[in-house]
Amino acid sequence: MGFLDDLKRQADALKAKTTIDHAALARNTALADVACKTALSYFIKLAPELNVLRPKSPARFTLDRRNAFDALQLTEFRVDSRRKPLRREEVFDHVVLHWRLVSGQPVEIVKDFLTDIEKLESRLAQSGAQVDKEAVRDPESGKFQGMRYRFVADFLGNARLTPLHDNGRVLIQLQNLDGFESVSFELPGFEVGNARMDELARWLAGQPHSFLQDAQGLRRVEA
């Protein structure tokens, strides 16, 4: 066997590996995209029902010791999705279910310590509330005395699914379901079906759920 034959053997092996890699990528892409298609279809059906039912959250949403909100109503559910090109195909970029957590209660908070200001602003940023803030100053000296925050205690939540096409997985990110916190984890694409989405619907409806069962790389970050 000559050198040319050796090169041909190496080239054939590389071609076979490339074919296998491309096939694996195609399978993984399909798995992740089907998961997002399932979620989108489910969300489109779920949102109108929840907009009628307007479930109350069993969670407490705490800004500070004096300002905590219970039984917030979940309203204004809406669905969004985006697509993108990938390897000459059009695939999902993300699928999101948005909602509002409503109390209608006007709130005014004044903080004078830096640590309290930072903690409150972190929670307000996580909450999605529309906040008017202003510095409080001594009327004579102009010396800074603290910060004043005015807003209506209506907050935002969402559930976002982002397909990880190369490995056939889905990144799931949740905002403000069990208080002011972010939850993120991954699931294999084949795990994201109607049964899994039913568990998310139970969570949104304030019922016991197992949506986080077998979650991989689970992170919960409180504001």
mmCIF file of C-alpha atoms in Angstrom:
data_model
loop_
_atom_site.group_PDB
_atom_site.id
_atom_site.type_symbol
_atom_site.label_atom_id
_atom_site.label_comp_id
_atom_site.label_asym_id
_atom_site.label_seq_id
_atom_site.Cartn_x
_atom_site.Cartn_y
_atom_site.Cartn_z
ATOM 1 C CA MET A 1 0.000 0.000 0.000
ATOM 2 C CA GLY A 2 1.446 3.330 -1.054
ATOM 3 C CA PHE A 3 1.332 6.739 0.544
ATOM 4 C CA LEU A 4 -1.569 7.801 -1.675
ATOM 5 C CA ASP A 5 -3.630 4.888 -0.396
ATOM 6 C CA ASP A 6 -2.811 5.918 3.167
ATOM 7 C CA LEU A 7 -3.984 9.464 2.463
ATOM 8 C CA LYS A 8 -7.192 8.134 0.918
ATOM 9 C CA ARG A 9 -7.879 6.019 3.995
ATOM 10 C CA GLN A 10 -7.371 9.038 6.271
ATOM 11 C CA ALA A 11 -9.605 11.201 4.069
ATOM 12 C CA ASP A 12 -12.359 8.566 4.039
ATOM 13 C CA ALA A 13 -12.207 8.273 7.836
ATOM 14 C CA LEU A 14 -12.449 12.042 8.200
ATOM 15 C CA LYS A 15 -15.390 12.188 5.782
ATOM 16 C CA ALA A 16 -17.191 9.486 7.738
ATOM 17 C CA LYS A 17 -16.597 11.337 11.012
ATOM 18 C CA THR A 18 -17.800 14.601 9.478
ATOM 19 C CA THR A 19 -20.944 12.881 8.208
ATOM 20 C CA ILE A 20 -21.601 11.474 11.682
ATOM 21 C CA ASP A 21 -20.982 14.888 13.290
ATOM 22 C CA HIS A 22 -23.351 16.589 10.864
ATOM 23 C CA ALA A 23 -26.008 13.952 11.481
ATOM 24 C CA ALA A 24 -25.636 14.378 15.257
ATOM 25 C CA LEU A 25 -25.915 18.152 14.930
ATOM 26 C CA ALA A 26 -29.035 17.775 12.798
ATOM 27 C CA ARG A 27 -30.633 15.446 15.363
ATOM 28 C CA ASN A 28 -29.758 17.743 18.256
ATOM 29 C CA THR A 29 -31.015 20.795 16.396
ATOM 30 C CA ALA A 30 -34.311 19.044 15.727
ATOM 31 C CA LEU A 31 -34.665 17.978 19.382
ATOM 32 C CA ALA A 32 -34.123 21.498 20.702
ATOM 33 C CA ASP A 33 -36.375 23.065 18.081
ATOM 34 C CA VAL A 34 -39.230 20.605 18.617
ATOM 35 C CA ALA A 35 -39.076 21.393 22.345
ATOM 36 C CA CYS A 36 -39.506 25.102 21.612
ATOM 37 C CA LYS A 37 -42.299 24.412 19.129
ATOM 38 C CA THR A 38 -44.091 22.391 21.812
ATOM 39 C CA ALA A 39 -43.641 25.182 24.360
ATOM 40 C CA LEU A 40 -44.866 27.836 21.928
ATOM 41 C CA SER A 41 -47.982 25.858 21.044
ATOM 42 C CA TYR A 42 -48.686 25.245 24.731
ATOM 43 C CA PHE A 43 -48.171 28.894 25.702
ATOM 44 C CA ILE A 44 -50.487 30.097 22.924
ATOM 45 C CA LYS A 45 -53.275 27.912 24.353
ATOM 46 C CA LEU A 46 -52.435 28.602 28.011
ATOM 47 C CA ALA A 47 -52.257 32.406 27.943
ATOM 48 C CA PRO A 48 -55.955 33.078 27.147
ATOM 49 C CA GLU A 49 -57.102 30.690 29.885
ATOM 50 C CA LEU A 50 -54.896 32.304 32.519
ATOM 51 C CA ASN A 51 -56.025 35.761 31.405
ATOM 52 C CA VAL A 52 -59.582 34.716 32.271
ATOM 53 C CA LEU A 53 -58.696 32.930 35.517
ATOM 54 C CA ARG A 54 -56.229 35.589 36.783
ATOM 55 C CA PRO A 55 -54.689 33.248 39.387
ATOM 56 C CA LYS A 56 -53.268 34.620 42.626
ATOM 57 C CA SER A 57 -49.665 33.855 43.467
ATOM 58 C CA PRO A 58 -49.124 32.014 46.765
ATOM 59 C CA ALA A 59 -45.646 33.580 47.024
ATOM 60 C CA ARG A 60 -44.680 36.640 49.046
ATOM 61 C CA PHE A 61 -42.868 39.395 47.167
ATOM 62 C CA THR A 62 -40.701 41.304 49.632
ATOM 63 C CA LEU A 63 -39.004 44.643 48.973
ATOM 64 C CA ASP A 64 -38.090 45.374 52.591
ATOM 65 C CA ARG A 65 -39.395 44.721 56.094
ATOM 66 C CA ARG A 66 -42.287 47.150 55.669
ATOM 67 C CA ASN A 67 -43.233 46.426 52.090
ATOM 68 C CA ALA A 68 -44.208 42.878 51.189
ATOM 69 C CA PHE A 69 -46.999 41.839 48.851
ATOM 70 C CA ASP A 70 -49.146 38.722 49.028
ATOM 71 C CA ALA A 71 -51.778 37.216 46.722
ATOM 72 C CA LEU A 72 -50.623 39.186 43.689
ATOM 73 C CA GLN A 73 -52.838 38.534 40.681
ATOM 74 C CA LEU A 74 -51.184 37.183 37.545
ATOM 75 C CA THR A 75 -52.593 38.977 34.510
ATOM 76 C CA GLU A 76 -51.848 40.119 30.963
ATOM 77 C CA PHE A 77 -50.244 36.888 29.816
ATOM 78 C CA ARG A 78 -48.735 37.184 26.352
ATOM 79 C CA VAL A 79 -46.496 35.013 24.218
ATOM 80 C CA ASP A 80 -43.455 36.008 22.201
ATOM 81 C CA SER A 81 -41.062 33.992 20.054
ATOM 82 C CA ARG A 82 -38.184 34.761 17.723
ATOM 83 C CA ARG A 83 -36.439 32.751 15.020
ATOM 84 C CA LYS A 84 -32.940 32.898 13.549
ATOM 85 C CA PRO A 85 -30.890 31.310 10.757
ATOM 86 C CA LEU A 86 -28.632 28.394 11.703
ATOM 87 C CA ARG A 87 -26.719 26.177 9.282
ATOM 88 C CA ARG A 88 -28.964 27.230 6.380
ATOM 89 C CA GLU A 89 -32.124 26.535 8.374
ATOM 90 C CA GLU A 90 -34.521 28.780 10.244
ATOM 91 C CA VAL A 91 -34.759 27.726 13.882
ATOM 92 C CA PHE A 92 -36.070 29.088 17.168
ATOM 93 C CA ASP A 93 -34.007 31.703 18.964
ATOM 94 C CA HIS A 94 -36.297 31.754 22.014
ATOM 95 C CA VAL A 95 -39.870 31.374 23.241
ATOM 96 C CA VAL A 96 -41.208 33.508 26.111
ATOM 97 C CA LEU A 97 -44.371 33.703 28.178
ATOM 98 C CA HIS A 98 -44.749 37.124 29.850
ATOM 99 C CA TRP A 99 -47.163 38.200 32.586
ATOM 100 C CA ARG A 100 -47.787 40.921 35.157
ATOM 101 C CA LEU A 101 -48.181 40.495 38.919
ATOM 102 C CA VAL A 102 -50.697 43.120 39.957
ATOM 103 C CA SER A 103 -51.660 44.718 43.252
ATOM 104 C CA GLY A 104 -52.557 48.240 42.072
ATOM 105 C CA GLN A 105 -51.144 49.553 45.340
ATOM 106 C CA PRO A 106 -49.235 52.875 45.225
ATOM 107 C CA VAL A 107 -46.022 52.762 47.256
ATOM 108 C CA GLU A 108 -43.519 55.340 48.480
ATOM 109 C CA ILE A 109 -40.269 54.220 50.112
ATOM 110 C CA VAL A 110 -37.435 56.369 51.459
ATOM 111 C CA LYS A 111 -34.014 54.874 52.226
ATOM 112 C CA ASP A 112 -31.096 56.716 53.782
ATOM 113 C CA PHE A 113 -28.411 54.034 54.228
ATOM 114 C CA LEU A 114 -26.341 52.985 51.212
ATOM 115 C CA THR A 115 -26.708 49.250 51.905
ATOM 116 C CA ASP A 116 -30.502 49.615 52.152
ATOM 117 C CA ILE A 117 -30.565 51.650 48.933
ATOM 118 C CA GLU A 118 -28.530 49.033 47.062
ATOM 119 C CA LYS A 119 -30.670 46.158 48.330
ATOM 120 C CA LEU A 120 -33.929 47.897 47.459
ATOM 121 C CA GLU A 121 -32.737 48.938 44.000
ATOM 122 C CA SER A 122 -31.659 45.357 43.264
ATOM 123 C CA ARG A 123 -35.136 44.081 44.140
ATOM 124 C CA LEU A 124 -36.869 46.846 42.211
ATOM 125 C CA ALA A 125 -34.761 46.064 39.146
ATOM 126 C CA GLN A 126 -35.695 42.385 39.449
ATOM 127 C CA SER A 127 -39.367 43.264 39.938
ATOM 128 C CA GLY A 128 -39.799 45.105 36.643
ATOM 129 C CA ALA A 129 -41.840 47.848 38.362
ATOM 130 C CA GLN A 130 -41.960 51.310 36.785
ATOM 131 C CA VAL A 131 -40.223 53.398 39.455
ATOM 132 C CA ASP A 132 -39.779 57.146 39.862
ATOM 133 C CA LYS A 133 -36.812 57.839 42.100
ATOM 134 C CA GLU A 134 -35.273 61.046 43.350
ATOM 135 C CA ALA A 135 -32.582 62.131 45.756
ATOM 136 C CA VAL A 136 -33.772 63.533 49.092
ATOM 137 C CA ARG A 137 -31.743 66.577 50.161
ATOM 138 C CA ASP A 138 -31.736 68.959 53.088
ATOM 139 C CA PRO A 139 -33.711 72.017 51.916
ATOM 140 C CA GLU A 140 -31.180 74.440 53.396
ATOM 141 C CA SER A 141 -27.774 72.813 52.917
ATOM 142 C CA GLY A 142 -28.613 70.623 49.938
ATOM 143 C CA LYS A 143 -26.875 67.720 51.683
ATOM 144 C CA PHE A 144 -27.862 64.276 50.428
ATOM 145 C CA GLN A 145 -30.160 62.521 52.905
ATOM 146 C CA GLY A 146 -31.339 59.489 50.988
ATOM 147 C CA MET A 147 -33.438 58.266 48.064
ATOM 148 C CA ARG A 148 -37.196 58.331 47.553
ATOM 149 C CA TYR A 149 -38.947 55.731 45.388
ATOM 150 C CA ARG A 150 -42.510 56.040 44.111
ATOM 151 C CA PHE A 151 -44.253 53.316 42.122
ATOM 152 C CA VAL A 152 -47.318 51.149 41.828
ATOM 153 C CA ALA A 153 -46.662 47.647 43.155
ATOM 154 C CA ASP A 154 -47.272 45.908 39.829
ATOM 155 C CA PHE A 155 -44.425 43.632 38.785
ATOM 156 C CA LEU A 156 -43.344 41.515 35.811
ATOM 157 C CA GLY A 157 -42.648 37.809 35.391
ATOM 158 C CA ASN A 158 -41.670 35.566 32.521
ATOM 159 C CA ALA A 159 -40.687 32.063 31.479
ATOM 160 C CA ARG A 160 -38.110 31.894 28.677
ATOM 161 C CA LEU A 161 -36.951 28.819 26.755
ATOM 162 C CA THR A 162 -33.756 29.130 24.724
ATOM 163 C CA PRO A 163 -32.789 26.160 22.530
ATOM 164 C CA LEU A 164 -29.186 24.934 22.723
ATOM 165 C CA HIS A 165 -29.189 23.453 19.253
ATOM 166 C CA ASP A 166 -25.710 21.923 19.169
ATOM 167 C CA ASN A 167 -26.372 19.613 22.110
ATOM 168 C CA GLY A 168 -30.136 19.117 21.828
ATOM 169 C CA ARG A 169 -30.936 20.831 25.100
ATOM 170 C CA VAL A 170 -33.070 23.740 26.284
ATOM 171 C CA LEU A 171 -32.118 26.493 28.725
ATOM 172 C CA ILE A 172 -35.104 27.517 30.858
ATOM 173 C CA GLN A 173 -35.102 30.839 32.718
ATOM 174 C CA LEU A 174 -37.890 31.934 35.070
ATOM 175 C CA GLN A 175 -38.398 35.359 36.604
ATOM 176 C CA ASN A 176 -40.462 36.151 39.720
ATOM 177 C CA LEU A 177 -42.493 33.011 40.254
ATOM 178 C CA ASP A 178 -41.644 32.386 43.916
ATOM 179 C CA GLY A 179 -40.815 35.963 44.899
ATOM 180 C CA PHE A 180 -38.207 38.295 43.470
ATOM 181 C CA GLU A 181 -35.814 35.694 42.115
ATOM 182 C CA SER A 182 -34.342 34.256 38.932
ATOM 183 C CA VAL A 183 -34.376 30.498 38.313
ATOM 184 C CA SER A 184 -32.394 28.852 35.526
ATOM 185 C CA PHE A 185 -31.669 25.262 34.517
ATOM 186 C CA GLU A 186 -31.316 22.997 31.495
ATOM 187 C CA LEU A 187 -33.269 20.011 30.253
ATOM 188 C CA PRO A 188 -32.725 17.625 27.359
ATOM 189 C CA GLY A 189 -34.991 18.619 24.499
ATOM 190 C CA PHE A 190 -36.998 15.387 24.719
ATOM 191 C CA GLU A 191 -37.931 16.282 28.334
ATOM 192 C CA VAL A 192 -39.789 19.421 27.233
ATOM 193 C CA GLY A 193 -43.194 18.058 26.294
ATOM 194 C CA ASN A 194 -46.797 18.709 27.263
ATOM 195 C CA ALA A 195 -46.393 16.886 30.579
ATOM 196 C CA ARG A 196 -43.528 19.190 31.585
ATOM 197 C CA MET A 197 -45.468 22.247 30.416
ATOM 198 C CA ASP A 198 -48.455 21.113 32.501
ATOM 199 C CA GLU A 199 -46.214 21.381 35.560
ATOM 200 C CA LEU A 200 -45.305 24.965 34.675
ATOM 201 C CA ALA A 201 -49.003 25.755 34.232
ATOM 202 C CA ARG A 202 -49.679 24.333 37.698
ATOM 203 C CA TRP A 203 -46.925 26.562 39.112
ATOM 204 C CA LEU A 204 -48.441 29.628 37.445
ATOM 205 C CA ALA A 205 -51.886 28.669 38.745
ATOM 206 C CA GLY A 206 -50.522 28.530 42.299
ATOM 207 C CA GLN A 207 -50.812 24.753 42.610
ATOM 208 C CA PRO A 208 -48.241 22.138 43.695
ATOM 209 C CA HIS A 209 -45.979 21.246 40.783
ATOM 210 C CA SER A 210 -42.898 19.263 39.787
ATOM 211 C CA PHE A 211 -41.657 21.538 37.008
ATOM 212 C CA LEU A 212 -38.124 21.556 38.434
ATOM 213 C CA GLN A 213 -37.885 17.761 38.719
ATOM 214 C CA ASP A 214 -34.630 16.463 37.183
ATOM 215 C CA ALA A 215 -33.537 20.045 36.422
ATOM 216 C CA GLN A 216 -29.858 20.104 35.464
ATOM 217 C CA GLY A 217 -27.574 22.904 36.643
ATOM 218 C CA LEU A 218 -30.377 24.460 38.687
ATOM 219 C CA ARG A 219 -29.638 27.971 39.986
ATOM 220 C CA ARG A 220 -31.951 30.119 42.111
ATOM 221 C CA VAL A 221 -30.830 33.702 42.706
ATOM 222 C CA GLU A 222 -32.808 35.996 44.994
ATOM 223 C CA ALA A 223 -32.626 39.734 44.371
#
